PDB file of C-alpha atoms and ligand atoms in Angstrom:
ATOM      1  CA  ALA A   1      14.613  48.481  56.215  1.00 42.00           C
ATOM      2  CA  LYS A   2      12.933  46.820  59.177  1.00 43.00           C
ATOM      3  CA  GLU A   3      10.199  45.545  56.927  1.00 46.00           C
ATOM      4  CA  LEU A   4      12.712  44.255  54.434  1.00 49.00           C
ATOM      5  CA  GLY A   5      14.548  42.483  57.250  1.00 48.00           C
ATOM      6  CA  GLY A   6      11.290  40.893  58.295  1.00 51.00           C
ATOM      7  CA  ASP A   7      10.573  39.741  54.778  1.00 53.00           C
ATOM      8  CA  ASN A   8      14.045  38.349  54.395  1.00 55.00           C
ATOM      9  CA  TYR A   9      13.671  36.436  57.606  1.00 53.00           C
ATOM     10  CA  LYS A  10      10.388  34.970  56.451  1.00 56.00           C
ATOM     11  CA  PHE A  11      11.925  34.167  53.088  1.00 58.00           C
ATOM     12  CA  TYR A  12      14.877  32.372  54.599  1.00 59.00           C
ATOM     13  CA  THR A  13      12.872  30.282  57.039  1.00 67.00           C
ATOM     14  CA  HIS A  14      10.531  29.330  54.230  1.00 67.00           C
ATOM     15  CA  ALA A  15      13.435  28.377  51.956  1.00 69.00           C
ATOM     16  CA  MET A  16      15.128  26.490  54.749  1.00 65.00           C
ATOM     17  CA  ARG A  17      11.966  24.597  55.582  1.00 65.00           C
ATOM     18  CA  GLU A  18      11.596  23.685  51.922  1.00 69.00           C
ATOM     19  CA  GLN A  19      15.166  22.487  51.833  1.00 71.00           C
ATOM     20  CA  LEU A  20      14.792  20.455  54.977  1.00 68.00           C
ATOM     21  CA  GLY A  21      11.599  18.928  53.604  1.00 74.00           C
ATOM     22  CA  GLU A  22      13.325  18.064  50.376  1.00 75.00           C
ATOM     23  CA  ARG A  23      16.193  16.455  52.214  1.00 77.00           C
ATOM     24  CA  VAL A  24      13.926  14.326  54.385  1.00 80.00           C
ATOM     25  CA  GLN A  25      11.984  13.335  51.267  1.00 83.00           C
ATOM     26  CA  MET A  26      15.179  12.506  49.427  1.00 82.00           C
ATOM     27  CA  GLU A  27      16.461  10.451  52.324  1.00 85.00           C
ATOM     28  CA  SER A  28      13.406   8.228  52.412  1.00 89.00           C
ATOM     29  CA  ALA A  29      13.438   8.022  48.618  1.00 90.00           C
ATOM     30  CA  LEU A  30      17.026   6.784  48.739  1.00 92.00           C
ATOM     31  CA  ARG A  31      16.219   4.232  51.429  1.00 93.00           C
ATOM     32  CA  GLN A  32      13.312   2.927  49.339  1.00 94.00           C
ATOM     33  CA  ALA A  33      15.525   2.838  46.273  1.00 95.00           C
ATOM     34  CA  LEU A  34      17.971   0.549  48.087  1.00 93.00           C
ATOM     35  CA  GLU A  35      15.179  -1.747  49.228  1.00 94.00           C
ATOM     36  CA  ARG A  36      13.634  -1.830  45.750  1.00 96.00           C
ATOM     37  CA  HIS A  37      16.978  -2.468  44.054  1.00 96.00           C
ATOM     38  CA  GLU A  38      16.752   0.675  41.934  1.00 97.00           C
ATOM     39  CA  PHE A  39      20.485   1.349  42.030  1.00 97.00           C
ATOM     40  CA  VAL A  40      22.662  -0.046  39.272  1.00 97.00           C
ATOM     41  CA  LEU A  41      26.359   0.100  38.595  1.00 98.00           C
ATOM     42  CA  TYR A  42      27.759   1.322  35.313  1.00 98.00           C
ATOM     43  CA  TYR A  43      31.325   0.519  34.360  1.00 98.00           C
ATOM     44  CA  GLN A  44      33.787   2.673  32.470  1.00 98.00           C
ATOM     45  CA  PRO A  45      36.930   1.074  31.039  1.00 98.00           C
ATOM     46  CA  GLN A  46      40.410   2.108  32.104  1.00 98.00           C
ATOM     47  CA  VAL A  47      42.759   1.640  29.201  1.00 98.00           C
ATOM     48  CA  ASP A  48      46.505   1.107  29.067  1.00 98.00           C
ATOM     49  CA  ILE A  49      47.324   2.875  25.835  1.00 97.00           C
ATOM     50  CA  GLY A  50      50.727   1.206  25.640  1.00 95.00           C
ATOM     51  CA  SER A  51      49.052  -2.109  24.891  1.00 95.00           C
ATOM     52  CA  GLY A  52      45.646  -0.744  23.937  1.00 95.00           C
ATOM     53  CA  ARG A  53      44.107  -3.116  26.465  1.00 96.00           C
ATOM     54  CA  ILE A  54      41.378  -2.493  28.990  1.00 97.00           C
ATOM     55  CA  VAL A  55      43.072  -3.149  32.320  1.00 96.00           C
ATOM     56  CA  GLY A  56      40.175  -2.327  34.586  1.00 97.00           C
ATOM     57  CA  MET A  57      37.048  -0.301  35.081  1.00 98.00           C
ATOM     58  CA  GLU A  58      35.557   2.225  37.439  1.00 98.00           C
ATOM     59  CA  ALA A  59      32.196   1.386  38.969  1.00 98.00           C
ATOM     60  CA  LEU A  60      29.820   4.369  38.868  1.00 98.00           C
ATOM     61  CA  ILE A  61      26.442   4.308  40.550  1.00 98.00           C
ATOM     62  CA  ARG A  62      23.181   5.206  38.793  1.00 97.00           C
ATOM     63  CA  TRP A  63      19.660   5.420  40.113  1.00 96.00           C
ATOM     64  CA  GLN A  64      17.120   3.813  37.844  1.00 95.00           C
ATOM     65  CA  HIS A  65      14.116   5.754  39.095  1.00 92.00           C
ATOM     66  CA  PRO A  66      10.685   4.377  38.101  1.00 90.00           C
ATOM     67  CA  GLU A  67       9.427   7.837  37.056  1.00 89.00           C
ATOM     68  CA  MET A  68      12.480  10.051  36.715  1.00 87.00           C
ATOM     69  CA  GLY A  69      14.478   7.550  34.662  1.00 92.00           C
ATOM     70  CA  MET A  70      18.250   7.312  35.032  1.00 93.00           C
ATOM     71  CA  VAL A  71      19.455   9.702  37.734  1.00 91.00           C
ATOM     72  CA  ALA A  72      23.142  10.731  37.775  1.00 93.00           C
ATOM     73  CA  PRO A  73      25.060  10.427  41.070  1.00 95.00           C
ATOM     74  CA  GLY A  74      25.651  14.184  41.245  1.00 93.00           C
ATOM     75  CA  ARG A  75      21.935  14.509  42.014  1.00 90.00           C
ATOM     76  CA  PHE A  76      21.827  12.127  44.975  1.00 93.00           C
ATOM     77  CA  ILE A  77      25.324  11.386  46.317  1.00 93.00           C
ATOM     78  CA  PRO A  78      25.555  14.741  48.172  1.00 90.00           C
ATOM     79  CA  VAL A  79      22.241  14.046  49.960  1.00 90.00           C
ATOM     80  CA  ALA A  80      23.316  10.486  50.657  1.00 93.00           C
ATOM     81  CA  GLU A  81      26.510  11.875  52.214  1.00 91.00           C
ATOM     82  CA  GLU A  82      24.611  14.363  54.357  1.00 88.00           C
ATOM     83  CA  THR A  83      22.043  11.885  55.616  1.00 88.00           C
ATOM     84  CA  GLY A  84      24.431   8.996  56.149  1.00 90.00           C
ATOM     85  CA  MET A  85      22.619   6.853  53.573  1.00 93.00           C
ATOM     86  CA  ILE A  86      25.971   6.729  51.764  1.00 94.00           C
ATOM     87  CA  LEU A  87      27.050   4.027  54.219  1.00 94.00           C
ATOM     88  CA  GLN A  88      24.484   1.493  53.033  1.00 95.00           C
ATOM     89  CA  MET A  89      24.818   2.643  49.430  1.00 96.00           C
ATOM     90  CA  GLY A  90      28.591   2.444  49.595  1.00 97.00           C
ATOM     91  CA  ALA A  91      28.460  -1.052  51.060  1.00 97.00           C
ATOM     92  CA  TRP A  92      26.125  -2.105  48.262  1.00 97.00           C
ATOM     93  CA  VAL A  93      28.410  -0.575  45.608  1.00 98.00           C
ATOM     94  CA  LEU A  94      31.482  -2.321  46.989  1.00 98.00           C
ATOM     95  CA  ARG A  95      29.787  -5.723  47.196  1.00 98.00           C
ATOM     96  CA  SER A  96      28.169  -5.474  43.750  1.00 98.00           C
ATOM     97  CA  ALA A  97      31.346  -4.281  42.031  1.00 98.00           C
ATOM     98  CA  CYS A  98      33.390  -7.110  43.582  1.00 98.00           C
ATOM     99  CA  GLN A  99      30.808  -9.744  42.676  1.00 98.00           C
ATOM    100  CA  GLN A 100      30.630  -8.437  39.115  1.00 98.00           C
ATOM    101  CA  LEU A 101      34.415  -8.524  38.785  1.00 98.00           C
ATOM    102  CA  ARG A 102      34.437 -12.084  40.088  1.00 97.00           C
ATOM    103  CA  THR A 103      31.900 -13.030  37.402  1.00 96.00           C
ATOM    104  CA  TRP A 104      34.092 -11.512  34.683  1.00 95.00           C
ATOM    105  CA  GLN A 105      37.193 -13.185  36.086  1.00 95.00           C
ATOM    106  CA  CYS A 106      35.427 -16.548  36.065  1.00 94.00           C
ATOM    107  CA  GLU A 107      34.710 -15.954  32.376  1.00 92.00           C
ATOM    108  CA  GLY A 108      38.462 -15.856  31.843  1.00 91.00           C
ATOM    109  CA  ARG A 109      39.182 -12.160  32.217  1.00 90.00           C
ATOM    110  CA  ARG A 110      41.723 -12.689  34.957  1.00 86.00           C
ATOM    111  CA  HIS A 111      43.732  -9.512  34.510  1.00 88.00           C
ATOM    112  CA  LEU A 112      40.911  -7.062  35.252  1.00 95.00           C
ATOM    113  CA  ARG A 113      40.641  -4.891  38.338  1.00 97.00           C
ATOM    114  CA  VAL A 114      37.789  -2.719  39.537  1.00 98.00           C
ATOM    115  CA  ALA A 115      37.958   0.798  40.965  1.00 98.00           C
ATOM    116  CA  VAL A 116      35.333   1.806  43.514  1.00 98.00           C
ATOM    117  CA  ASN A 117      34.650   5.305  44.858  1.00 97.00           C
ATOM    118  CA  VAL A 118      34.765   5.605  48.628  1.00 96.00           C
ATOM    119  CA  SER A 119      33.182   8.463  50.568  1.00 92.00           C
ATOM    120  CA  ALA A 120      34.490  10.169  53.699  1.00 85.00           C
ATOM    121  CA  ARG A 121      31.729   8.682  55.818  1.00 88.00           C
ATOM    122  CA  GLN A 122      32.708   5.171  54.788  1.00 92.00           C
ATOM    123  CA  MET A 123      36.368   5.732  55.626  1.00 90.00           C
ATOM    124  CA  ALA A 124      35.363   7.079  59.037  1.00 89.00           C
ATOM    125  CA  GLU A 125      33.169   4.070  59.758  1.00 91.00           C
ATOM    126  CA  ARG A 126      34.269   1.722  62.479  1.00 90.00           C
ATOM    127  CA  ASP A 127      35.973  -1.280  60.914  1.00 93.00           C
ATOM    128  CA  PHE A 128      35.690  -0.137  57.298  1.00 96.00           C
ATOM    129  CA  VAL A 129      38.794  -2.203  56.576  1.00 98.00           C
ATOM    130  CA  GLY A 130      37.167  -5.301  58.073  1.00 98.00           C
ATOM    131  CA  SER A 131      34.122  -4.862  55.876  1.00 97.00           C
ATOM    132  CA  VAL A 132      36.323  -4.528  52.779  1.00 98.00           C
ATOM    133  CA  ALA A 133      38.126  -7.740  53.748  1.00 98.00           C
ATOM    134  CA  ASP A 134      34.777  -9.522  54.223  1.00 98.00           C
ATOM    135  CA  VAL A 135      33.509  -8.411  50.826  1.00 98.00           C
ATOM    136  CA  LEU A 136      36.687  -9.671  49.134  1.00 98.00           C
ATOM    137  CA  THR A 137      36.493 -13.043  50.863  1.00 98.00           C
ATOM    138  CA  GLU A 138      32.802 -13.387  50.090  1.00 98.00           C
ATOM    139  CA  ALA A 139      33.408 -12.590  46.405  1.00 97.00           C
ATOM    140  CA  GLY A 140      36.490 -14.802  46.243  1.00 97.00           C
ATOM    141  CA  LEU A 141      38.625 -11.958  44.921  1.00 97.00           C
ATOM    142  CA  SER A 142      42.300 -11.311  45.365  1.00 97.00           C
ATOM    143  CA  PRO A 143      42.717  -7.942  47.170  1.00 98.00           C
ATOM    144  CA  ASP A 144      44.998  -6.535  44.474  1.00 97.00           C
ATOM    145  CA  CYS A 145      42.069  -6.635  42.027  1.00 97.00           C
ATOM    146  CA  LEU A 146      40.322  -3.940  44.019  1.00 98.00           C
ATOM    147  CA  GLU A 147      41.268  -0.289  43.814  1.00 98.00           C
ATOM    148  CA  LEU A 148      39.644   2.195  46.163  1.00 98.00           C
ATOM    149  CA  GLU A 149      39.368   5.781  44.934  1.00 97.00           C
ATOM    150  CA  LEU A 150      39.683   8.270  47.759  1.00 93.00           C
ATOM    151  CA  THR A 151      39.339  12.020  47.352  1.00 88.00           C
ATOM    152  CA  GLU A 152      41.738  14.501  48.869  1.00 80.00           C
ATOM    153  CA  SER A 153      38.976  16.260  50.779  1.00 76.00           C
ATOM    154  CA  LEU A 154      37.928  12.904  52.214  1.00 71.00           C
ATOM    155  CA  VAL A 155      41.408  12.295  53.432  1.00 72.00           C
ATOM    156  CA  MET A 156      41.781  15.841  54.768  1.00 73.00           C
ATOM    157  CA  ASN A 157      38.680  15.478  56.951  1.00 75.00           C
ATOM    158  CA  ASP A 158      40.793  13.736  59.519  1.00 83.00           C
ATOM    159  CA  VAL A 159      44.282  13.227  58.187  1.00 85.00           C
ATOM    160  CA  GLU A 160      45.627  11.036  60.972  1.00 89.00           C
ATOM    161  CA  HIS A 161      42.653   8.671  60.905  1.00 90.00           C
ATOM    162  CA  ALA A 162      42.742   8.510  57.102  1.00 90.00           C
ATOM    163  CA  ILE A 163      46.433   7.660  57.118  1.00 92.00           C
ATOM    164  CA  ALA A 164      45.849   4.908  59.675  1.00 94.00           C
ATOM    165  CA  VAL A 165      43.032   3.422  57.563  1.00 95.00           C
ATOM    166  CA  MET A 166      45.139   3.698  54.402  1.00 95.00           C
ATOM    167  CA  HIS A 167      47.921   1.738  56.088  1.00 96.00           C
ATOM    168  CA  GLN A 168      45.482  -1.005  57.089  1.00 97.00           C
ATOM    169  CA  LEU A 169      44.029  -1.159  53.568  1.00 97.00           C
ATOM    170  CA  LYS A 170      47.544  -1.359  52.163  1.00 96.00           C
ATOM    171  CA  LYS A 171      48.303  -4.227  54.518  1.00 97.00           C
ATOM    172  CA  LEU A 172      45.161  -5.963  53.327  1.00 98.00           C
ATOM    173  CA  GLY A 173      46.566  -5.666  49.798  1.00 98.00           C
ATOM    174  CA  VAL A 174      44.038  -3.446  48.033  1.00 98.00           C
ATOM    175  CA  LYS A 175      45.222  -0.644  45.747  1.00 98.00           C
ATOM    176  CA  LEU A 176      44.590   2.970  46.667  1.00 97.00           C
ATOM    177  CA  ALA A 177      44.098   5.897  44.320  1.00 96.00           C
ATOM    178  CA  ILE A 178      43.745   9.598  45.022  1.00 94.00           C
ATOM    179  CA  ASP A 179      40.750  10.676  42.942  1.00 94.00           C
ATOM    180  CA  ASP A 180      40.401  14.167  41.422  1.00 92.00           C
ATOM    181  CA  PHE A 181      44.041  14.770  42.211  1.00 91.00           C
ATOM    182  CA  GLY A 182      44.953  18.443  42.293  1.00 85.00           C
ATOM    183  CA  THR A 183      41.479  19.752  43.095  1.00 87.00           C
ATOM    184  CA  GLY A 184      41.642  19.194  46.854  1.00 78.00           C
ATOM    185  CA  TYR A 185      43.620  20.689  49.663  1.00 71.00           C
ATOM    186  CA  SER A 186      46.165  18.092  50.562  1.00 69.00           C
ATOM    187  CA  SER A 187      49.785  19.130  50.687  1.00 74.00           C
ATOM    188  CA  LEU A 188      52.748  17.349  49.224  1.00 81.00           C
ATOM    189  CA  ALA A 189      53.926  16.662  52.766  1.00 79.00           C
ATOM    190  CA  HIS A 190      50.731  14.668  53.319  1.00 81.00           C
ATOM    191  CA  LEU A 191      51.046  12.856  50.036  1.00 85.00           C
ATOM    192  CA  LYS A 192      54.349  11.507  51.267  1.00 84.00           C
ATOM    193  CA  ARG A 193      52.561   9.850  54.182  1.00 86.00           C
ATOM    194  CA  PHE A 194      49.656   8.491  52.118  1.00 88.00           C
ATOM    195  CA  THR A 195      50.209   4.893  51.149  1.00 89.00           C
ATOM    196  CA  VAL A 196      48.625   5.353  47.725  1.00 94.00           C
ATOM    197  CA  ASP A 197      49.519   3.599  44.503  1.00 97.00           C
ATOM    198  CA  VAL A 198      47.821   5.813  41.944  1.00 97.00           C
ATOM    199  CA  LEU A 199      47.223   9.507  41.278  1.00 96.00           C
ATOM    200  CA  LYS A 200      44.124  10.156  39.215  1.00 97.00           C
ATOM    201  CA  ILE A 201      44.246  13.434  37.292  1.00 96.00           C
ATOM    202  CA  ASP A 202      40.908  15.203  37.453  1.00 95.00           C
ATOM    203  CA  GLN A 203      39.023  15.825  34.229  1.00 97.00           C
ATOM    204  CA  ALA A 204      38.910  19.549  35.041  1.00 96.00           C
ATOM    205  CA  PHE A 205      42.610  19.702  34.097  1.00 97.00           C
ATOM    206  CA  VAL A 206      42.258  17.391  31.108  1.00 98.00           C
ATOM    207  CA  ARG A 207      39.389  19.247  29.423  1.00 97.00           C
ATOM    208  CA  ASP A 208      41.397  22.215  28.054  1.00 97.00           C
ATOM    209  CA  LEU A 209      44.763  20.537  28.204  1.00 96.00           C
ATOM    210  CA  THR A 210      45.636  21.208  24.577  1.00 96.00           C
ATOM    211  CA  VAL A 211      44.584  24.871  24.577  1.00 97.00           C
ATOM    212  CA  ASP A 212      45.268  26.152  28.103  1.00 98.00           C
ATOM    213  CA  PRO A 213      48.976  26.347  29.000  1.00 98.00           C
ATOM    214  CA  ASP A 214      48.135  26.433  32.718  1.00 97.00           C
ATOM    215  CA  ASP A 215      46.226  23.156  32.545  1.00 97.00           C
ATOM    216  CA  ALA A 216      49.007  21.661  30.450  1.00 98.00           C
ATOM    217  CA  ALA A 217      51.543  22.731  33.090  1.00 97.00           C
ATOM    218  CA  ILE A 218      49.462  21.276  35.924  1.00 96.00           C
ATOM    219  CA  VAL A 219      48.994  17.962  34.140  1.00 97.00           C
ATOM    220  CA  THR A 220      52.652  17.553  33.188  1.00 97.00           C
ATOM    221  CA  THR A 221      53.607  18.426  36.762  1.00 96.00           C
ATOM    222  CA  ILE A 222      51.273  15.783  38.214  1.00 96.00           C
ATOM    223  CA  ILE A 223      52.651  13.184  35.794  1.00 97.00           C
ATOM    224  CA  ALA A 224      56.217  14.083  36.784  1.00 97.00           C
ATOM    225  CA  LEU A 225      55.284  14.041  40.469  1.00 95.00           C
ATOM    226  CA  ALA A 226      53.797  10.565  40.125  1.00 96.00           C
ATOM    227  CA  ALA A 227      56.889   9.315  38.291  1.00 96.00           C
ATOM    228  CA  ASN A 228      59.228  10.749  40.910  1.00 95.00           C
ATOM    229  CA  LEU A 229      57.211   9.289  43.776  1.00 94.00           C
ATOM    230  CA  ASN A 230      57.016   5.947  41.979  1.00 95.00           C
ATOM    231  CA  LEU A 231      53.238   6.119  41.689  1.00 96.00           C
ATOM    232  CA  GLU A 232      51.013   5.153  38.801  1.00 97.00           C
ATOM    233  CA  VAL A 233      49.100   7.936  37.100  1.00 98.00           C
ATOM    234  CA  ILE A 234      45.786   7.801  35.268  1.00 98.00           C
ATOM    235  CA  SER A 235      43.845  10.576  33.534  1.00 98.00           C
ATOM    236  CA  GLU A 236      40.069  10.779  33.617  1.00 98.00           C
ATOM    237  CA  GLY A 237      37.855  12.667  31.188  1.00 98.00           C
ATOM    238  CA  VAL A 238      39.879  11.886  28.061  1.00 98.00           C
ATOM    239  CA  GLU A 239      37.585  12.746  25.174  1.00 98.00           C
ATOM    240  CA  THR A 240      39.803  13.489  22.180  1.00 98.00           C
ATOM    241  CA  LEU A 241      42.770  12.075  20.328  1.00 98.00           C
ATOM    242  CA  ASP A 242      44.616  15.365  20.948  1.00 98.00           C
ATOM    243  CA  GLN A 243      44.260  14.924  24.710  1.00 98.00           C
ATOM    244  CA  LEU A 244      45.351  11.296  24.432  1.00 98.00           C
ATOM    245  CA  SER A 245      48.431  12.247  22.382  1.00 98.00           C
ATOM    246  CA  PHE A 246      49.439  15.001  24.789  1.00 98.00           C
ATOM    247  CA  LEU A 247      49.121  12.683  27.784  1.00 98.00           C
ATOM    248  CA  ARG A 248      51.060   9.908  26.080  1.00 98.00           C
ATOM    249  CA  GLU A 249      53.818  12.285  25.026  1.00 98.00           C
ATOM    250  CA  HIS A 250      54.170  13.401  28.618  1.00 98.00           C
ATOM    251  CA  GLY A 251      54.263   9.901  30.063  1.00 98.00           C
ATOM    252  CA  CYS A 252      50.718   9.098  31.163  1.00 98.00           C
ATOM    253  CA  TYR A 253      49.670   5.743  29.721  1.00 98.00           C
ATOM    254  CA  GLN A 254      46.547   4.948  31.686  1.00 98.00           C
ATOM    255  CA  MET A 255      43.380   6.699  30.667  1.00 98.00           C
ATOM    256  CA  GLN A 256      39.669   6.746  31.113  1.00 98.00           C
ATOM    257  CA  GLY A 257      37.106   8.800  29.230  1.00 98.00           C
ATOM    258  CA  TYR A 258      34.477   9.089  26.539  1.00 98.00           C
ATOM    259  CA  TYR A 259      37.196   8.732  23.877  1.00 98.00           C
ATOM    260  CA  PHE A 260      37.284   5.037  24.802  1.00 97.00           C
ATOM    261  CA  SER A 261      33.800   4.491  26.182  1.00 97.00           C
ATOM    262  CA  ARG A 262      31.121   6.092  28.272  1.00 97.00           C
ATOM    263  CA  PRO A 263      30.198   4.274  31.472  1.00 98.00           C
ATOM    264  CA  VAL A 264      27.934   1.364  30.454  1.00 98.00           C
ATOM    265  CA  PRO A 265      25.851  -1.286  32.249  1.00 97.00           C
ATOM    266  CA  ALA A 266      27.580  -4.588  33.073  1.00 97.00           C
ATOM    267  CA  THR A 267      25.836  -6.413  30.217  1.00 95.00           C
ATOM    268  CA  VAL A 268      27.173  -3.909  27.690  1.00 97.00           C
ATOM    269  CA  PHE A 269      30.612  -3.850  29.309  1.00 97.00           C
ATOM    270  CA  GLY A 270      31.072  -7.514  28.430  1.00 93.00           C
ATOM    271  CA  ALA A 271      30.712  -6.584  24.755  1.00 93.00           C
ATOM    272  CA  VAL A 272      33.151  -3.679  25.179  1.00 94.00           C
ATOM    273  CA  LEU A 273      35.679  -6.172  26.593  1.00 94.00           C
ATOM    274  CA  ASP A 274      35.116  -8.623  23.718  1.00 92.00           C
ATOM    275  CA  GLU A 275      35.664  -5.876  21.177  1.00 92.00           C
ATOM    276  CA  ASN A 276      38.839  -4.712  22.949  1.00 93.00           C
ATOM    277  CA  GLU A 277      40.221  -8.245  23.049  1.00 87.00           C
ATOM    278  CA  ALA A 278      39.469  -8.825  19.385  1.00 87.00           C
ATOM    279  CA  ARG A 279      41.609  -5.862  18.318  1.00 81.00           C
TER     280      ARG A 279
HETATM  281  P1  C2E B   1      34.289  10.813  39.620  1.00 71.09           P
HETATM  282  O1  C2E B   1      34.672   9.745  40.573  1.00 71.09           O
HETATM  283  O2  C2E B   1      35.304  11.887  39.362  1.00 71.09           O
HETATM  284  O3  C2E B   1      33.880  10.066  38.280  1.00 71.09           O
HETATM  285  C1  C2E B   1      34.128  10.560  36.982  1.00 71.09           C
HETATM  286  C2  C2E B   1      32.891  11.158  36.356  1.00 71.09           C
HETATM  287  O4  C2E B   1      33.229  11.655  35.052  1.00 71.09           O
HETATM  288  C3  C2E B   1      31.749  10.187  36.139  1.00 71.09           C
HETATM  289  O5  C2E B   1      30.542  10.920  36.295  1.00 71.09           O
HETATM  290  C4  C2E B   1      31.939   9.780  34.674  1.00 71.09           C
HETATM  291  O6  C2E B   1      30.760   9.317  34.063  1.00 71.09           O
HETATM  292  C5  C2E B   1      32.371  11.088  34.083  1.00 71.09           C
HETATM  293  N1  C2E B   1      33.168  10.907  32.879  1.00 71.09           N
HETATM  294  C6  C2E B   1      33.872   9.835  32.478  1.00 71.09           C
HETATM  295  N2  C2E B   1      34.530  10.053  31.324  1.00 71.09           N
HETATM  296  C7  C2E B   1      34.231  11.326  30.971  1.00 71.09           C
HETATM  297  C8  C2E B   1      34.609  12.158  29.849  1.00 71.09           C
HETATM  298  O7  C2E B   1      35.350  11.772  28.954  1.00 71.09           O
HETATM  299  N3  C2E B   1      34.096  13.426  29.847  1.00 71.09           N
HETATM  300  C9  C2E B   1      33.274  13.894  30.820  1.00 71.09           C
HETATM  301  N4  C2E B   1      32.812  15.136  30.719  1.00 71.09           N
HETATM  302  N5  C2E B   1      32.901  13.135  31.878  1.00 71.09           N
HETATM  303  C10 C2E B   1      33.372  11.872  31.948  1.00 71.09           C
HETATM  304  P2  C2E B   1      29.312  10.289  37.104  1.00 71.09           P
HETATM  305  O8  C2E B   1      29.200   8.827  36.791  1.00 71.09           O
HETATM  306  O9  C2E B   1      28.141  11.174  36.854  1.00 71.09           O
HETATM  307  O10 C2E B   1      29.784  10.425  38.605  1.00 71.09           O
HETATM  308  C11 C2E B   1      29.950  11.675  39.212  1.00 71.09           C
HETATM  309  C12 C2E B   1      30.573  11.557  40.573  1.00 71.09           C
HETATM  310  O11 C2E B   1      29.716  10.885  41.489  1.00 71.09           O
HETATM  311  C13 C2E B   1      31.864  10.740  40.578  1.00 71.09           C
HETATM  312  O12 C2E B   1      32.938  11.543  40.122  1.00 71.09           O
HETATM  313  C14 C2E B   1      31.954  10.360  42.030  1.00 71.09           C
HETATM  314  O13 C2E B   1      32.509  11.403  42.783  1.00 71.09           O
HETATM  315  C15 C2E B   1      30.500  10.191  42.420  1.00 71.09           C
HETATM  316  N6  C2E B   1      30.154   8.759  42.411  1.00 71.09           N
HETATM  317  C16 C2E B   1      29.763   7.971  41.395  1.00 71.09           C
HETATM  318  N7  C2E B   1      29.532   6.708  41.810  1.00 71.09           N
HETATM  319  C17 C2E B   1      29.820   6.683  43.136  1.00 71.09           C
HETATM  320  C18 C2E B   1      29.786   5.670  44.169  1.00 71.09           C
HETATM  321  O14 C2E B   1      29.497   4.486  43.925  1.00 71.09           O
HETATM  322  N8  C2E B   1      30.148   6.053  45.425  1.00 71.09           N
HETATM  323  C19 C2E B   1      30.526   7.337  45.710  1.00 71.09           C
HETATM  324  N9  C2E B   1      30.871   7.636  46.988  1.00 71.09           N
HETATM  325  N10 C2E B   1      30.555   8.316  44.783  1.00 71.09           N
HETATM  326  C20 C2E B   1      30.218   7.985  43.514  1.00 71.09           C
HETATM  327 CA1   CA B   2      36.254   8.305  40.811  1.00 71.09          CA
HETATM  328 CA1   CA B   3      36.662  13.614  38.829  1.00 71.09          CA
HETATM  329 CA1   CA B   4      51.034  19.540  55.432  1.00 71.09          CA
END
């Protein structure tokens, strides 16, 4: 048993060292990626199914790695969060998304808004609100064209601070959405104090919506909650007509998902918009 303990100890320190090494490597890789402009934003349409129109889009980061190819955010966002690199990445995402929206608006697409994911570290940053205001001014965008997607866990990190920042963002005029709604730990009592405009139903509940009565119950409850609190509601991860029909029947008219379009680069998104407008 003693020997085994010794081996385990060795094993763990080795594994931990590996992990630490990987993290340090990843951190410098991410820093280089920023400097070398290897990050790109993809855009996924948000559709109002009442009118059939694209009303906005979510900006989703990708890493165009010279050897690894296109890397999904799930592979690097967690490390970026841990190392603090998310601050510079997040600032880049916000600026790029706003500039891109401005470009589309100047082409005559005035009604569009852009949704940007915000991490806990960014919210906690000193004068995050000031930096958002600067980005909007610099891009020449009206604040109500920008929607910030916050997660419940982000907000729960430090509820009082988050609520204070949300109030300031509200005052600035940007829209706020709770992302992955229902998967986090926030209570309804907190929700009452959050100055959010939109609840975003997580795709985990949408996936089996038409076959799992529990998921159906959760989704209809979130839609009803949003209606009663006078909030907008949007579903992510809509892949099938059956899911769309269920959501529409239960009063959710804003949707996002592969059924409409996968996230695409800005150049392709222009064509997606043209096609939508031609319908
Ligand atoms: P999220 O914010 O919940 O974004 C939705 C994810 O679902 C995206 O994955 C999107 O590509 C994917 N998706 C969209 N429609 C469908 C569908 O119909 N079916 C399925 N199965 N998936 C769909 P993605 O782009 O890989 O992003 C993963 C997560 O990474 C995001 O989850 C978000 O938490 C994070 N992320 C992405 N970009 C950023 C960013 O710029 N900043 C921060 N802080 N996080 C980001
Ligand atoms: Ca999101
Ligand atoms: Ca989600
Ligand atoms: Ca509470």
